[in-house]
Short mmCIF file of C-alpha atoms in Angstrom, two decimals:
data_model
loop_
_atom_site.label_atom_id
_atom_site.label_comp_id
_atom_site.label_asym_id
_atom_site.label_seq_id
_atom_site.Cartn_x
_atom_site.Cartn_y
_atom_site.Cartn_z
CA MET H 1 112.71 158.49 49.03
CA LEU H 2 115.80 156.46 49.81
CA GLY H 3 113.64 153.73 51.27
CA ILE H 4 111.63 153.52 48.08
CA CYS H 5 114.81 153.37 45.99
CA ARG H 6 116.17 150.56 48.12
CA THR H 7 113.04 148.45 47.85
CA LYS H 8 112.93 149.03 44.14
CA ALA H 9 116.59 148.05 43.84
CA SER H 10 116.04 144.85 45.77
CA LEU H 11 113.05 144.05 43.59
CA THR H 12 114.96 144.57 40.37
CA LEU H 13 117.68 142.33 41.79
CA GLN H 14 115.06 139.68 42.41
CA ARG H 15 113.83 140.07 38.89
CA LEU H 16 117.41 139.79 37.61
CA ALA H 17 117.90 136.63 39.63
CA LYS H 18 114.87 135.24 37.89
CA LEU H 19 116.16 136.35 34.51
CA ASN H 20 119.13 134.04 34.79
CA SER H 21 117.02 130.96 35.19
CA PHE H 22 114.69 129.90 32.44
CA ARG H 23 112.12 128.54 34.86
CA ALA H 24 109.87 130.70 36.96
CA LEU H 25 110.45 129.99 40.62
CA SER H 26 107.29 129.38 42.55
CA SER H 27 107.26 131.60 45.58
CA PHE H 28 104.39 131.65 47.98
CA THR H 29 103.74 134.49 50.34
CA VAL H 30 102.07 134.42 53.71
CA VAL H 31 100.47 137.53 55.11
CA PRO H 32 99.26 138.02 58.70
CA LYS H 33 95.51 138.35 58.83
CA PHE H 34 95.36 141.74 60.51
CA ALA H 35 97.34 143.32 57.69
CA LEU H 36 94.75 142.24 55.11
CA PRO H 37 93.05 144.94 53.08
CA SER H 38 89.88 144.01 51.17
CA SER H 39 90.30 140.74 49.40
CA ASN H 40 89.45 142.12 46.00
CA LYS H 41 92.41 144.50 45.87
CA HIS H 42 94.33 144.05 42.67
CA ILE H 43 98.09 143.92 42.99
CA SER H 44 99.45 146.07 40.20
CA THR H 45 102.89 145.31 38.88
CA LEU H 46 103.97 148.81 39.80
CA SER H 47 103.25 148.43 43.50
CA GLY H 48 106.58 146.78 44.12
CA ILE H 49 106.72 148.12 47.65
CA SER H 50 103.72 146.14 48.87
CA GLN H 51 105.17 142.93 47.43
CA HIS H 52 108.40 143.51 49.31
CA ALA H 53 106.46 144.13 52.49
CA ILE H 54 104.56 140.86 52.00
CA GLN H 55 107.75 138.88 51.59
CA ARG H 56 109.21 140.35 54.75
CA CYS H 57 106.19 139.16 56.70
CA SER H 58 106.62 135.63 55.41
CA GLN H 59 107.84 134.27 58.74
CA TRP H 60 104.48 135.05 60.39
CA ARG H 61 102.04 132.22 60.21
CA CYS H 62 98.39 132.71 59.50
CA TYR H 63 95.86 130.70 61.46
CA ALA H 64 92.83 131.72 59.45
CA SER H 65 90.89 128.94 57.78
CA ALA H 66 90.25 129.14 54.08
CA SER H 67 86.53 129.93 54.14
CA SER H 68 86.61 132.64 56.77
CA ALA H 69 89.44 134.47 55.01
CA GLY H 70 87.42 134.82 51.83
CA LEU H 71 89.11 132.03 49.92
CA SER H 72 85.98 129.99 49.39
CA GLN H 73 85.28 128.49 45.99
CA ASP H 74 82.80 131.27 45.07
CA LYS H 75 85.14 134.07 46.04
CA ILE H 76 87.95 132.53 43.99
CA THR H 77 85.56 132.00 41.07
CA GLU H 78 84.45 135.60 41.28
CA ARG H 79 87.99 136.94 41.31
CA VAL H 80 89.17 134.71 38.47
CA MET H 81 86.21 135.65 36.28
CA THR H 82 86.77 139.35 36.99
CA VAL H 83 90.41 139.09 35.98
CA ILE H 84 89.54 137.21 32.80
CA LYS H 85 86.80 139.70 31.88
CA LEU H 86 89.25 142.59 32.26
CA PHE H 87 91.44 140.97 29.62
CA GLU H 88 90.68 142.89 26.40
CA LYS H 89 91.24 140.05 23.98
CA ILE H 90 88.35 138.05 25.39
CA SER H 91 84.78 138.99 24.46
CA ALA H 92 82.61 138.82 27.55
CA GLU H 93 79.64 137.19 25.73
CA LYS H 94 81.48 134.03 24.78
CA LEU H 95 83.08 133.64 28.19
CA THR H 96 81.75 130.88 30.44
CA ILE H 97 83.42 128.83 33.12
CA GLU H 98 83.96 125.92 30.75
CA SER H 99 85.09 127.84 27.67
CA HIS H 100 88.46 126.69 26.36
CA PHE H 101 90.91 129.56 25.91
CA MET H 102 92.58 128.37 22.75
CA LYS H 103 89.74 126.63 20.94
CA GLU H 104 86.65 128.67 21.81
CA LEU H 105 87.95 132.06 22.82
CA GLY H 106 90.65 132.10 20.14
CA LEU H 107 93.56 132.92 22.39
CA ASP H 108 97.21 132.57 21.51
CA SER H 109 99.77 130.79 23.66
CA LEU H 110 101.28 134.23 24.40
CA ASP H 111 97.80 135.52 25.32
CA HIS H 112 97.43 132.52 27.60
CA VAL H 113 100.72 133.46 29.30
CA GLU H 114 99.54 137.05 29.77
CA LEU H 115 96.27 135.84 31.26
CA LEU H 116 98.03 133.56 33.73
CA MET H 117 100.33 136.41 34.69
CA ALA H 118 97.30 138.58 35.45
CA ILE H 119 95.96 135.80 37.68
CA GLU H 120 99.33 135.39 39.37
CA ASP H 121 99.36 139.12 40.12
CA GLU H 122 95.83 138.98 41.50
CA PHE H 123 96.43 136.04 43.80
CA GLY H 124 99.99 136.86 44.72
CA PHE H 125 101.87 133.68 43.87
CA GLU H 126 103.63 132.20 40.85
CA ILE H 127 102.28 129.33 38.84
CA PRO H 128 105.06 126.97 37.63
CA ASP H 129 105.36 126.04 33.95
CA GLN H 130 104.23 122.42 34.14
CA ASP H 131 100.99 123.47 35.84
CA ALA H 132 100.52 126.49 33.60
CA GLU H 133 100.37 124.33 30.47
CA LYS H 134 97.37 122.40 31.76
CA LEU H 135 95.25 125.40 32.73
CA ASN H 136 93.18 125.79 29.59
CA LYS H 137 89.77 126.70 30.97
CA PRO H 138 88.58 128.99 33.77
CA SER H 139 87.28 125.94 35.64
CA ASP H 140 90.78 124.39 35.57
CA ILE H 141 92.24 127.61 36.96
CA ILE H 142 89.64 127.77 39.76
CA LYS H 143 90.23 124.13 40.70
CA TYR H 144 94.00 124.62 40.69
CA LEU H 145 93.79 127.74 42.84
CA CYS H 146 91.48 126.06 45.36
CA GLU H 147 93.95 123.19 45.73
CA LYS H 148 96.88 125.54 46.17
CA MET H 149 95.04 127.64 48.72
CA GLU H 150 94.01 124.61 50.74
CA ASP H 151 97.51 123.16 50.71
CA ARG H 152 99.25 126.22 51.92
CA GLN H 153 96.49 128.03 53.78
CA TYR H 154 97.66 131.32 52.43
CA VAL H 155 95.79 134.53 52.83
CA CYS H 156 95.95 136.72 49.76
CA MET H 157 95.85 140.46 49.55
CA MET N 1 121.19 102.63 -11.95
CA SER N 2 124.54 100.94 -12.45
CA SER N 3 126.59 103.64 -10.75
CA ALA N 4 124.54 103.43 -7.61
CA GLY N 5 124.31 99.65 -7.76
CA GLY N 6 128.06 99.10 -7.57
CA THR N 7 128.84 100.69 -4.25
CA LEU N 8 126.71 100.55 -1.19
CA ILE N 9 126.04 104.12 -0.30
CA ARG N 10 125.61 104.22 3.41
CA GLN N 11 123.91 107.37 4.45
CA ALA N 12 125.17 108.64 7.71
CA VAL N 13 122.32 110.18 9.59
CA LYS N 14 123.68 113.31 11.12
CA GLU N 15 122.06 114.61 14.23
CA ALA N 16 122.59 118.23 15.10
CA LYS N 17 123.90 118.92 18.57
CA PRO N 18 121.30 120.79 20.59
CA VAL N 19 122.04 124.36 21.63
CA PHE N 20 120.00 124.43 24.85
CA SER N 21 116.80 122.46 24.52
CA ALA N 22 116.49 118.84 23.49
CA THR N 23 112.80 118.85 22.58
CA SER N 24 110.41 121.37 21.09
CA GLU N 25 108.46 121.34 24.39
CA ASP N 26 111.58 122.57 26.15
CA ALA N 27 112.12 125.28 23.54
CA ARG N 28 108.48 126.36 23.84
CA ARG N 29 108.89 126.71 27.59
CA ARG N 30 111.97 128.86 27.13
CA VAL N 31 110.15 131.15 24.72
CA LEU N 32 107.20 131.56 27.08
CA ASN N 33 109.47 132.27 30.02
CA LEU N 34 111.33 134.90 28.01
CA TYR N 35 108.00 136.51 27.13
CA ARG N 36 107.01 136.44 30.78
CA ALA N 37 110.30 138.03 31.89
CA TRP N 38 110.06 140.81 29.31
CA PHE N 39 106.39 141.41 30.13
CA ARG N 40 107.16 141.80 33.82
CA GLN N 41 110.09 144.12 33.13
CA LEU N 42 108.19 146.54 30.86
CA PRO N 43 106.81 148.92 33.52
CA TYR N 44 110.26 149.25 35.06
CA ILE N 45 111.84 149.96 31.67
CA ILE N 46 109.37 152.76 31.06
CA ARG N 47 109.99 154.23 34.48
CA GLU N 48 113.78 153.93 34.55
CA TYR N 49 114.54 155.11 31.01
CA ASP N 50 111.92 157.87 31.21
CA VAL N 51 110.94 156.95 27.71
CA PRO N 52 107.89 158.62 26.06
CA LEU N 53 105.99 155.36 25.76
CA THR N 54 102.90 153.90 27.32
CA LEU N 55 102.58 150.38 28.65
CA PRO N 56 100.12 149.25 25.90
CA MET N 57 102.57 150.50 23.23
CA CYS N 58 105.41 148.55 24.78
CA ARG N 59 103.31 145.41 25.11
CA ARG N 60 102.27 145.65 21.47
CA LYS N 61 105.88 146.07 20.40
CA LEU N 62 106.92 143.08 22.51
CA ARG N 63 104.15 140.99 20.97
CA GLU N 64 105.18 142.17 17.47
CA ASN N 65 108.77 141.12 18.05
CA PHE N 66 107.67 137.68 19.17
CA GLU N 67 105.22 137.31 16.29
CA LYS N 68 108.01 138.07 13.82
CA TYR N 69 109.47 134.62 14.50
CA ARG N 70 106.23 132.73 14.87
CA GLN N 71 106.90 130.49 11.85
CA VAL N 72 110.30 129.28 13.03
CA ASN N 73 110.24 125.57 13.81
CA ASP N 74 113.88 124.59 14.06
CA ILE N 75 114.70 124.04 17.73
CA ARG N 76 118.29 125.29 17.46
CA VAL N 77 117.18 128.51 15.77
CA ILE N 78 114.53 129.03 18.45
CA ASP N 79 117.19 128.55 21.13
CA LEU N 80 119.48 131.10 19.54
CA LEU N 81 116.65 133.62 19.20
CA VAL N 82 115.73 133.09 22.84
CA ALA N 83 119.37 133.57 23.84
CA LYS N 84 119.53 136.85 21.94
CA GLY N 85 116.26 137.99 23.50
CA GLN N 86 117.60 137.11 26.91
CA MET N 87 120.76 139.11 26.27
CA GLU N 88 118.69 142.11 25.21
CA LEU N 89 116.59 141.79 28.35
CA VAL N 90 119.63 141.62 30.61
CA GLU N 91 121.19 144.68 28.98
CA THR N 92 117.94 146.62 29.23
CA ALA N 93 117.21 145.61 32.81
CA HIS N 94 120.71 146.41 34.09
CA MET N 95 120.45 149.89 32.53
CA TRP N 96 123.47 149.24 30.33
CA LYS N 97 121.51 150.71 27.45
CA GLN N 98 120.34 154.26 27.01
CA LYS N 99 117.05 155.87 26.16
CA THR N 100 117.94 155.96 22.49
CA HIS N 101 118.55 152.20 22.40
CA VAL N 102 115.16 151.54 23.90
CA MET N 103 113.49 153.90 21.42
CA ASP N 104 115.31 152.09 18.59
CA TYR N 105 112.91 149.19 19.03
CA PHE N 106 110.20 151.46 17.69
CA LYS N 107 112.13 152.42 14.54
CA GLN N 108 110.55 155.84 14.33
CA THR N 109 113.09 157.32 11.92
CA VAL N 110 113.33 154.38 9.54
CA THR N 111 111.46 154.83 6.25
CA PRO N 112 110.17 151.49 4.94
CA LYS N 113 111.73 150.30 1.70
CA PRO N 114 109.30 149.89 -1.22
CA THR N 115 108.38 146.33 -2.10
CA ASP N 116 106.06 146.76 -5.09
CA PHE N 117 107.22 147.53 -8.62
CA LEU N 118 105.97 151.11 -8.79
CA GLY N 119 107.52 152.03 -5.47
CA LYS N 120 110.87 150.66 -6.54
CA PHE N 121 110.56 152.42 -9.91
CA PHE N 122 109.94 155.77 -8.28
CA ASP N 123 112.89 155.19 -6.03
CA GLY N 124 115.10 154.56 -9.02
CA LYS N 125 115.88 150.98 -8.08
CA GLU N 126 116.07 148.36 -10.85
CA PRO N 127 113.64 145.46 -10.25
#
């Protein structure tokens, strides 16, 4: 019980550190391959403990290549589309890979922020503001995520 | 006009000193970051204050509070609103508030004042 309290306290401190800056810090996490559960596991915001555990493992490098670890273009596409479909404000019929969030799906800028936060939670890293403004279609998001995955060779939970 | 023709009225263009952001892009970014910070903090608020709310209720209330100021375009006003929102967030996150302060956002005991003529008449208020 004490352990859980401590991890929660450290997490709230991290959140408070972020509160003081107006820009979201981009933090990338590396996870060793053997600790990987199924790649479609959704990180909920309440599972603070698993996030803390991921960050502690950040000094371990992962030698898995992108395709073998399930980070291929199709897998990413699948995950992104699942996350977007789960978003209640989007009707699933109008949703395609090229549909513009603001113009075709009628989303707000605040809705857009919520959507990107859901994607950040799913993939486990933060998207900085300058990049977030340009991601207006699912295809943009998929392309951006592929680039980020290839650059860092991260394995996501 | 003879009065205006006599003296050269030089209009000094006054520029207001910015509060935080210099451009509206900057202000927009601040607003979105504040929304993000509040959004991420909501589950912890519910858990720590043990408040009888659900996450969808809190998210709706957060969205409502942001929508209240949707029409504001003045950058300095936006900056001040963001600063106040940030202060509220810090107080809530540090647990400096109490359960009652969090429930105040939902205004459950406030009866809305009448706006139409008949409502005001029944209340005894002169129009």
